[in-house]
Amino acid sequence: MTIDRILVIAESNDGQVLPASLELLTEARSISGKVDAIAWGKDTASLAAEVGSYGAGRLFDVGDIGESLPGPYVASVIATIVNSENAPSIILAPTTYDCRDIIGRLSVKIDRPVITNVVGLDQEGDTISSSHVLFGGSQIATAQFTGQMPWIFVVKSKTFTAEPSNGQPAEVISMQAGDLGTTANASIVSHHVETQSGPKLDEADVVVSGGRGLGSQEAYSMVEELAELLHGAAGASRAIVDSGWVPYSRQVGQTGKTVKPTVYIACGISGATQHLVGMKGAKNIIAINKDQEAPIFSVADLGIVGDVHQIMPKLIEAIKGLA
Amino acid sequence: MNIVVCVKQIPDPADPPAMDEAKGTLNRNGKLIMDDSDSYGVEMALQLAEQAGGGEVTLVSMAPNNETSGLRTALAMGAAKAVLISDEALAGSDALSTAKVLARSVERVSPDLVIAATESTDGYTGTTPVQLAELLGWPSVTFAKKISIADGKVHVQRQTEVGYDDVECPLPAVVTVTAGVVEPRYPSFKGIMAAKSKPVDQLTLSDIGLEASQVGAAGAGQKVTSVEAAPQRASGDIVVDDGDAYQRIVQFLQELKLV
Ligand SMILES: Cc1cc2nc3c(=O)[nH]c(=O)nc-3n(C[C@H](O)[C@H](O)[C@H](O)COP(=O)(O)OP(=O)(O)OC[C@H]3O[C@@H](n4cnc5c(N)ncnc54)[C@H](O)[C@@H]3O)c2cc1C
Ligand SMILES: Nc1ncnc2c1ncn2[C@@H]1O[C@H](COP(=O)(O)O)[C@@H](O)[C@H]1O
């Protein structure tokens, strides 16, 4: 088996390809000269220039799926591509809600296994090794496919750095999903946006996160205020997401976002291994925790042992004073 | 309303298993417990069945060595019965093999709804439930933070990047739930006693009509090639707050030219 074509799932939002998909297009073109993308939505063709500039030669267009969930449609189209002369050797998908749905269905349709939670890909000739974080980042495992292509990898965001290659707009190829039976019968009735201003959590240069040590939902406003002053994004530990203080979209860690900002400020977060895997890649880490023994201090460049309620208000005032 | 809940039985995360470096798989010989992530699904199913005014909650699980301790916990919470598939040929199963086994088990119960967790604590591929839905030929709604049932449809608040979507889906369907969808109950003493005599249908691969070559390590098509210690991050300055430690943070941010 030789590595030939690579197909990247180009998920988009508001007419823009997600950074996580652009990262995968960048990686794909370093592995193979033949990169294709697949997208769905109202005006997919308008994405051709963007995916092309990141190296995709062709863009398979699933078309407008209305208010349906994309999983069954996109999986069906990819299965068609896999069974054609355009069959990819490798399929790369970002770790998003919809892409996991797509890949789960695809895996059954073409009877291929999937490797998920990928944080690195290494090519050696015609083999690809994927790396994975185990036990909260204390160990790194590498894995390989042993069976037939296509090999499907679901990759965590920020694993690669997106860089445009100034390629031509991709050639758009319209595709039609096959018979989906009842699998596509779920539909979105309404969208709810829980307002979030400022940069996105996984793209921000500064991330300020809060944990159970804040003591109450109200105290999270200090985290938001500090994040805003630093033109950053506000994040959270799972403990306060599960408690309903903040939406899941703010969660950093194994089952939340992976962030790699210039500076990460952890406020009242203990530093459980599942949290650490999501933020250990930050260039600088500052932690405030009243427990000197908290594991977060083992990764902090600057650790302050103290009470968030004492320290954060003074910090916020001091930064306001500098502005 | 008959509901199946997928219950994964896993090693206690507080006492994690070692990686068997020779085999490249996790050592799963100790006693297993119910994955905490599935306790939300069990509770949700019990509440939905109750609101529907009847019906049973059945558990399905694939686990080594006929392990039932995790299932007993869910039975003690109130589930009526369980289907357990255990077979030596299942060792080393990936998500797709697991889904094939679960699909055959669900077909034996033919429920109106299957609930699973968004992802398991030890495997966290998050793909098994959707693979299961595709094998059954059913729709699926993942990442539910709220579920209700009305007019033969399941209504789900599905988490998104920016908030949530209200999603409507006809039954039968597979729904995956996040932590926080409901607060799981603690089994009562009475529940624990009752669970001891609830039926657990223990099956092997041949009972569900699957071949050893289709599942387990034989069907996995992937292998772990190495496990190494990750590079450690060195820790830096630790300062005990004397009232002015915030200035150290300001200084640090100034050095990075962020303020
Ligand atoms: C499968 C699985 C996946 C998980 N995924 C994630 C994930 O993606 N992200 C994640 O974050 N967690 C995840 N967790 C949960 C994780 O194990 C921890 O439970 C969680 O991160 C703890 O959150 P916390 O640090 O806010 O709370 P705690 O662990 O309760 O820590 C609170 C900290 O605040 C400090 N504190 C208390 N009061 C103050 C004060 N006044 N001032 C300063 N400090 C104070 C305490 O000393 C303590 O260290 C996962 C767990 C499992 C099992
Ligand atoms: N062996 C299993 N037995 C029962 N349910 C399972 C099993 N494996 C996975 N599941 C279900 O599928 C969910 C997602 O698992 P995973 O794909 O491992 O993240 C789990 O949380 C369970 O609800």
GROMACS .gro file of C-alpha atoms in nm, chain B:
model
  259
  324MET     CA    1  -4.094   0.310   2.630
  325ASN     CA    2  -3.819   0.048   2.629
  326ILE     CA    3  -3.472   0.191   2.657
  327VAL     CA    4  -3.130   0.032   2.627
  328VAL     CA    5  -2.834   0.192   2.802
  329CYS     CA    6  -2.481   0.101   2.698
  330VAL     CA    7  -2.277   0.050   3.010
  331LYS     CA    8  -1.904   0.015   2.982
  332GLN     CA    9  -1.732  -0.159   3.268
  333ILE     CA   10  -1.382  -0.025   3.323
  334PRO     CA   11  -1.092  -0.046   3.568
  335ASP     CA   12  -1.131   0.201   3.854
  336PRO     CA   13  -0.983   0.532   3.721
  337ALA     CA   14  -0.861   0.603   4.073
  338ASP     CA   15  -0.641   0.295   4.036
  339PRO     CA   16  -0.549   0.301   3.666
  340PRO     CA   17  -0.423  -0.012   3.490
  341ALA     CA   18  -0.075  -0.027   3.346
  342MET     CA   19  -0.011  -0.044   2.975
  343ASP     CA   20   0.106  -0.392   2.881
  344GLU     CA   21   0.402  -0.285   2.670
  345ALA     CA   22   0.457  -0.627   2.515
  346LYS     CA   23   0.099  -0.651   2.389
  347GLY     CA   24   0.038  -0.280   2.342
  348THR     CA   25  -0.298  -0.300   2.516
  349LEU     CA   26  -0.421  -0.197   2.857
  350ASN     CA   27  -0.400  -0.459   3.127
  351ARG     CA   28  -0.759  -0.523   3.226
  352ASN     CA   29  -0.737  -0.805   3.473
  353GLY     CA   30  -0.854  -0.635   3.791
  354LYS     CA   31  -1.212  -0.587   3.902
  355LEU     CA   32  -1.418  -0.354   3.685
  356ILE     CA   33  -1.667  -0.086   3.780
  357MET     CA   34  -1.937   0.099   3.587
  358ASP     CA   35  -1.787   0.389   3.392
  359ASP     CA   36  -1.902   0.700   3.571
  360SER     CA   37  -1.987   0.853   3.230
  361ASP     CA   38  -2.259   0.589   3.186
  362SER     CA   39  -2.427   0.662   3.519
  363TYR     CA   40  -2.583   0.971   3.354
  364GLY     CA   41  -2.731   0.757   3.077
  365VAL     CA   42  -2.872   0.508   3.327
  366GLU     CA   43  -3.037   0.785   3.529
  367MET     CA   44  -3.172   0.957   3.216
  368ALA     CA   45  -3.320   0.629   3.090
  369LEU     CA   46  -3.486   0.556   3.424
  370GLN     CA   47  -3.644   0.902   3.429
  371LEU     CA   48  -3.760   0.886   3.066
  372ALA     CA   49  -3.916   0.542   3.115
  373GLU     CA   50  -4.092   0.666   3.425
  374GLN     CA   51  -4.223   0.979   3.249
  375ALA     CA   52  -4.348   0.762   2.962
  376GLY     CA   53  -4.550   0.576   3.221
  377GLY     CA   54  -4.389   0.238   3.179
  378GLY     CA   55  -4.137   0.028   2.997
  379GLU     CA   56  -3.809  -0.126   3.089
  380VAL     CA   57  -3.450  -0.012   3.101
  381THR     CA   58  -3.212  -0.281   2.975
  382LEU     CA   59  -2.835  -0.255   3.000
  383VAL     CA   60  -2.596  -0.386   2.737
  384SER     CA   61  -2.230  -0.432   2.802
  385MET     CA   62  -1.931  -0.599   2.646
  386ALA     CA   63  -1.666  -0.688   2.903
  387PRO     CA   64  -1.402  -0.952   2.969
  388ASN     CA   65  -1.439  -1.248   3.209
  389ASN     CA   66  -1.817  -1.227   3.245
  390GLU     CA   67  -1.769  -0.919   3.459
  391THR     CA   68  -2.096  -0.803   3.614
  392SER     CA   69  -1.995  -0.577   3.905
  393GLY     CA   70  -2.047  -0.257   3.704
  394LEU     CA   71  -2.380  -0.385   3.573
  395ARG     CA   72  -2.496  -0.461   3.926
  396THR     CA   73  -2.445  -0.095   4.016
  397ALA     CA   74  -2.672   0.012   3.728
  398LEU     CA   75  -2.926  -0.259   3.815
  399ALA     CA   76  -2.922  -0.132   4.172
  400MET     CA   77  -3.006   0.217   4.040
  401GLY     CA   78  -3.321   0.064   3.890
  402ALA     CA   79  -3.253  -0.094   3.550
  403ALA     CA   80  -3.458  -0.411   3.496
  404LYS     CA   81  -3.210  -0.647   3.329
  405ALA     CA   82  -2.884  -0.670   3.140
  406VAL     CA   83  -2.726  -0.834   2.837
  407LEU     CA   84  -2.356  -0.906   2.877
  408ILE     CA   85  -2.127  -1.026   2.599
  409SER     CA   86  -1.803  -1.177   2.709
  410ASP     CA   87  -1.565  -1.378   2.494
  411GLU     CA   88  -1.190  -1.431   2.484
  412ALA     CA   89  -1.193  -1.348   2.114
  413LEU     CA   90  -1.304  -0.994   2.204
  414ALA     CA   91  -0.973  -0.902   2.370
  415GLY     CA   92  -0.814  -0.607   2.190
  416SER     CA   93  -1.143  -0.493   2.034
  417ASP     CA   94  -1.148  -0.144   1.885
  418ALA     CA   95  -1.452   0.083   1.878
  419LEU     CA   96  -1.587  -0.067   1.553
  420SER     CA   97  -1.570  -0.425   1.684
  421THR     CA   98  -1.733  -0.311   2.007
  422ALA     CA   99  -2.011  -0.142   1.812
  423LYS     CA  100  -2.073  -0.461   1.611
  424VAL     CA  101  -2.113  -0.659   1.932
  425LEU     CA  102  -2.335  -0.394   2.093
  426ALA     CA  103  -2.552  -0.375   1.779
  427ARG     CA  104  -2.625  -0.748   1.791
  428SER     CA  105  -2.709  -0.717   2.159
  429VAL     CA  106  -2.941  -0.420   2.107
  430GLU     CA  107  -3.122  -0.607   1.827
  431ARG     CA  108  -3.214  -0.879   2.076
  432VAL     CA  109  -3.397  -0.620   2.288
  433SER     CA  110  -3.538  -0.402   2.004
  434PRO     CA  111  -3.584  -0.089   2.218
  435ASP     CA  112  -3.731   0.250   2.124
  436LEU     CA  113  -3.419   0.436   2.230
  437VAL     CA  114  -3.051   0.359   2.299
  438ILE     CA  115  -2.855   0.585   2.530
  439ALA     CA  116  -2.475   0.586   2.556
  440ALA     CA  117  -2.221   0.829   2.694
  441THR     CA  118  -2.055   1.085   2.469
  442GLU     CA  119  -1.726   0.915   2.539
  443SER     CA  120  -1.592   0.658   2.778
  444THR     CA  121  -1.347   0.739   3.054
  445ASP     CA  122  -1.080   0.489   2.951
  446GLY     CA  123  -1.117   0.469   2.573
  447TYR     CA  124  -1.268   0.809   2.490
  448THR     CA  125  -1.291   0.748   2.116
  449GLY     CA  126  -1.645   0.885   2.121
  450THR     CA  127  -1.721   0.691   1.803
  451THR     CA  128  -1.875   0.368   1.936
  452PRO     CA  129  -2.234   0.501   1.977
  453VAL     CA  130  -2.250   0.651   1.626
  454GLN     CA  131  -2.106   0.333   1.477
  455LEU     CA  132  -2.376   0.148   1.669
  456ALA     CA  133  -2.644   0.377   1.523
  457GLU     CA  134  -2.516   0.321   1.169
  458LEU     CA  135  -2.509  -0.057   1.221
  459LEU     CA  136  -2.869  -0.044   1.341
  460GLY     CA  137  -2.964   0.188   1.053
  461TRP     CA  138  -3.093   0.447   1.302
  462PRO     CA  139  -3.046   0.823   1.336
  463SER     CA  140  -2.831   0.951   1.620
  464VAL     CA  141  -2.798   1.270   1.822
  465THR     CA  142  -2.471   1.313   2.008
  466PHE     CA  143  -2.370   1.548   2.292
  467ALA     CA  144  -2.710   1.578   2.457
  468LYS     CA  145  -2.728   1.811   2.755
  469LYS     CA  146  -3.105   1.775   2.790
  470ILE     CA  147  -3.348   1.506   2.666
  471SER     CA  148  -3.724   1.474   2.657
  472ILE     CA  149  -3.964   1.251   2.466
  473ALA     CA  150  -4.293   1.353   2.310
  474ASP     CA  151  -4.504   1.234   2.014
  475GLY     CA  152  -4.273   0.947   1.928
  476LYS     CA  153  -3.979   1.182   1.897
  477VAL     CA  154  -3.680   1.250   2.115
  478HIS     CA  155  -3.601   1.618   2.170
  479VAL     CA  156  -3.243   1.696   2.250
  480GLN     CA  157  -3.047   2.004   2.343
  481ARG     CA  158  -2.727   1.923   2.159
  482GLN     CA  159  -2.410   2.101   2.261
  483THR     CA  160  -2.236   2.309   1.993
  484GLU     CA  161  -1.925   2.525   1.980
  485VAL     CA  162  -2.125   2.838   2.058
  486GLY     CA  163  -2.410   2.709   2.271
  487TYR     CA  164  -2.662   2.443   2.179
  488ASP     CA  165  -2.908   2.336   1.909
  489ASP     CA  166  -3.257   2.204   1.970
  490VAL     CA  167  -3.268   1.880   1.774
  491GLU     CA  168  -3.572   1.664   1.707
  492CYS     CA  169  -3.541   1.299   1.607
  493PRO     CA  170  -3.796   1.023   1.545
  494LEU     CA  171  -3.757   0.697   1.737
  495PRO     CA  172  -3.589   0.456   1.737
  496ALA     CA  173  -3.264   0.647   1.775
  497VAL     CA  174  -2.930   0.650   1.953
  498VAL     CA  175  -2.859   0.947   2.181
  499THR     CA  176  -2.532   1.017   2.362
  500VAL     CA  177  -2.536   1.213   2.684
  501THR     CA  178  -2.283   1.439   2.853
  502ALA     CA  179  -2.220   1.462   3.226
  503GLY     CA  180  -2.468   1.710   3.362
  504VAL     CA  181  -2.768   1.587   3.161
  505VAL     CA  182  -2.912   1.466   3.494
  506GLU     CA  183  -2.786   1.400   3.845
  507PRO     CA  184  -2.743   1.023   3.886
  508ARG     CA  185  -2.906   0.873   4.195
  509TYR     CA  186  -2.719   0.665   4.447
  510PRO     CA  187  -2.843   0.306   4.464
  511SER     CA  188  -3.050   0.249   4.776
  512PHE     CA  189  -2.989  -0.047   5.007
  513LYS     CA  190  -3.310  -0.199   4.876
  514GLY     CA  191  -3.191  -0.144   4.520
  515ILE     CA  192  -2.860  -0.311   4.589
  516MET     CA  193  -3.034  -0.616   4.737
  517ALA     CA  194  -3.282  -0.633   4.448
  518ALA     CA  195  -3.002  -0.606   4.189
  519LYS     CA  196  -2.854  -0.935   4.305
  520SER     CA  197  -3.143  -1.131   4.159
  521LYS     CA  198  -3.208  -0.928   3.844
  522PRO     CA  199  -3.146  -1.122   3.521
  523VAL     CA  200  -2.813  -1.083   3.338
  524ASP     CA  201  -2.818  -1.262   3.004
  525GLN     CA  202  -2.458  -1.378   2.956
  526LEU     CA  203  -2.372  -1.442   2.594
  527THR     CA  204  -2.070  -1.535   2.385
  528LEU     CA  205  -1.980  -1.431   2.032
  529SER     CA  206  -2.141  -1.733   1.873
  530ASP     CA  207  -2.463  -1.665   2.066
  531ILE     CA  208  -2.492  -1.332   1.885
  532GLY     CA  209  -2.380  -1.475   1.552
  533LEU     CA  210  -2.044  -1.302   1.508
  534GLU     CA  211  -1.717  -1.465   1.398
  535ALA     CA  212  -1.396  -1.422   1.593
  536SER     CA  213  -1.226  -1.293   1.276
  537GLN     CA  214  -1.467  -0.995   1.260
  538VAL     CA  215  -1.391  -0.859   1.607
  539GLY     CA  216  -1.128  -0.831   1.878
  540ALA     CA  217  -0.759  -0.794   1.798
  541ALA     CA  218  -0.818  -0.995   1.480
  542GLY     CA  219  -1.059  -0.734   1.346
  543ALA     CA  220  -0.890  -0.426   1.489
  544GLY     CA  221  -0.660  -0.337   1.196
  545GLN     CA  222  -0.444  -0.114   1.413
  546LYS     CA  223  -0.164  -0.165   1.662
  547VAL     CA  224   0.021   0.030   1.927
  548THR     CA  225   0.387   0.046   1.829
  549SER     CA  226   0.543   0.219   2.130
  550VAL     CA  227   0.470   0.376   2.466
  551GLU     CA  228   0.716   0.629   2.605
  552ALA     CA  229   0.735   0.873   2.892
  553ALA     CA  230   0.632   1.221   2.775
  554PRO     CA  231   0.878   1.507   2.819
  555GLN     CA  232   0.820   1.674   3.155
  556ARG     CA  233   0.760   2.042   3.188
  557ALA     CA  234   0.998   2.203   3.435
  558SER     CA  235   0.827   2.403   3.708
  559GLY     CA  236   0.921   2.763   3.763
  560ASP     CA  237   0.893   3.015   4.046
  561ILE     CA  238   0.647   2.945   4.323
  562VAL     CA  239   0.563   3.250   4.534
  563VAL     CA  240   0.352   3.258   4.849
  564ASP     CA  241   0.118   3.557   4.838
  565ASP     CA  242   0.203   3.824   5.095
  566GLY     CA  243  -0.057   4.064   4.959
  567ASP     CA  244   0.157   4.187   4.670
  568ALA     CA  245   0.215   3.870   4.468
  569TYR     CA  246  -0.024   4.003   4.199
  570GLN     CA  247   0.262   4.236   4.101
  571ARG     CA  248   0.467   3.933   3.999
  572ILE     CA  249   0.192   3.841   3.754
  573VAL     CA  250   0.182   4.196   3.617
  574GLN     CA  251   0.558   4.188   3.573
  575PHE     CA  252   0.543   3.849   3.402
  576LEU     CA  253   0.277   3.975   3.158
  577GLN     CA  254   0.483   4.290   3.093
  578GLU     CA  255   0.785   4.081   3.004
  579LEU     CA  256   0.569   3.899   2.750
  580LYS     CA  257   0.450   4.242   2.625
  581LEU     CA  258   0.089   4.140   2.687
  582VAL     CA  259   0.013   4.450   2.895
   0.00000   0.00000   0.00000
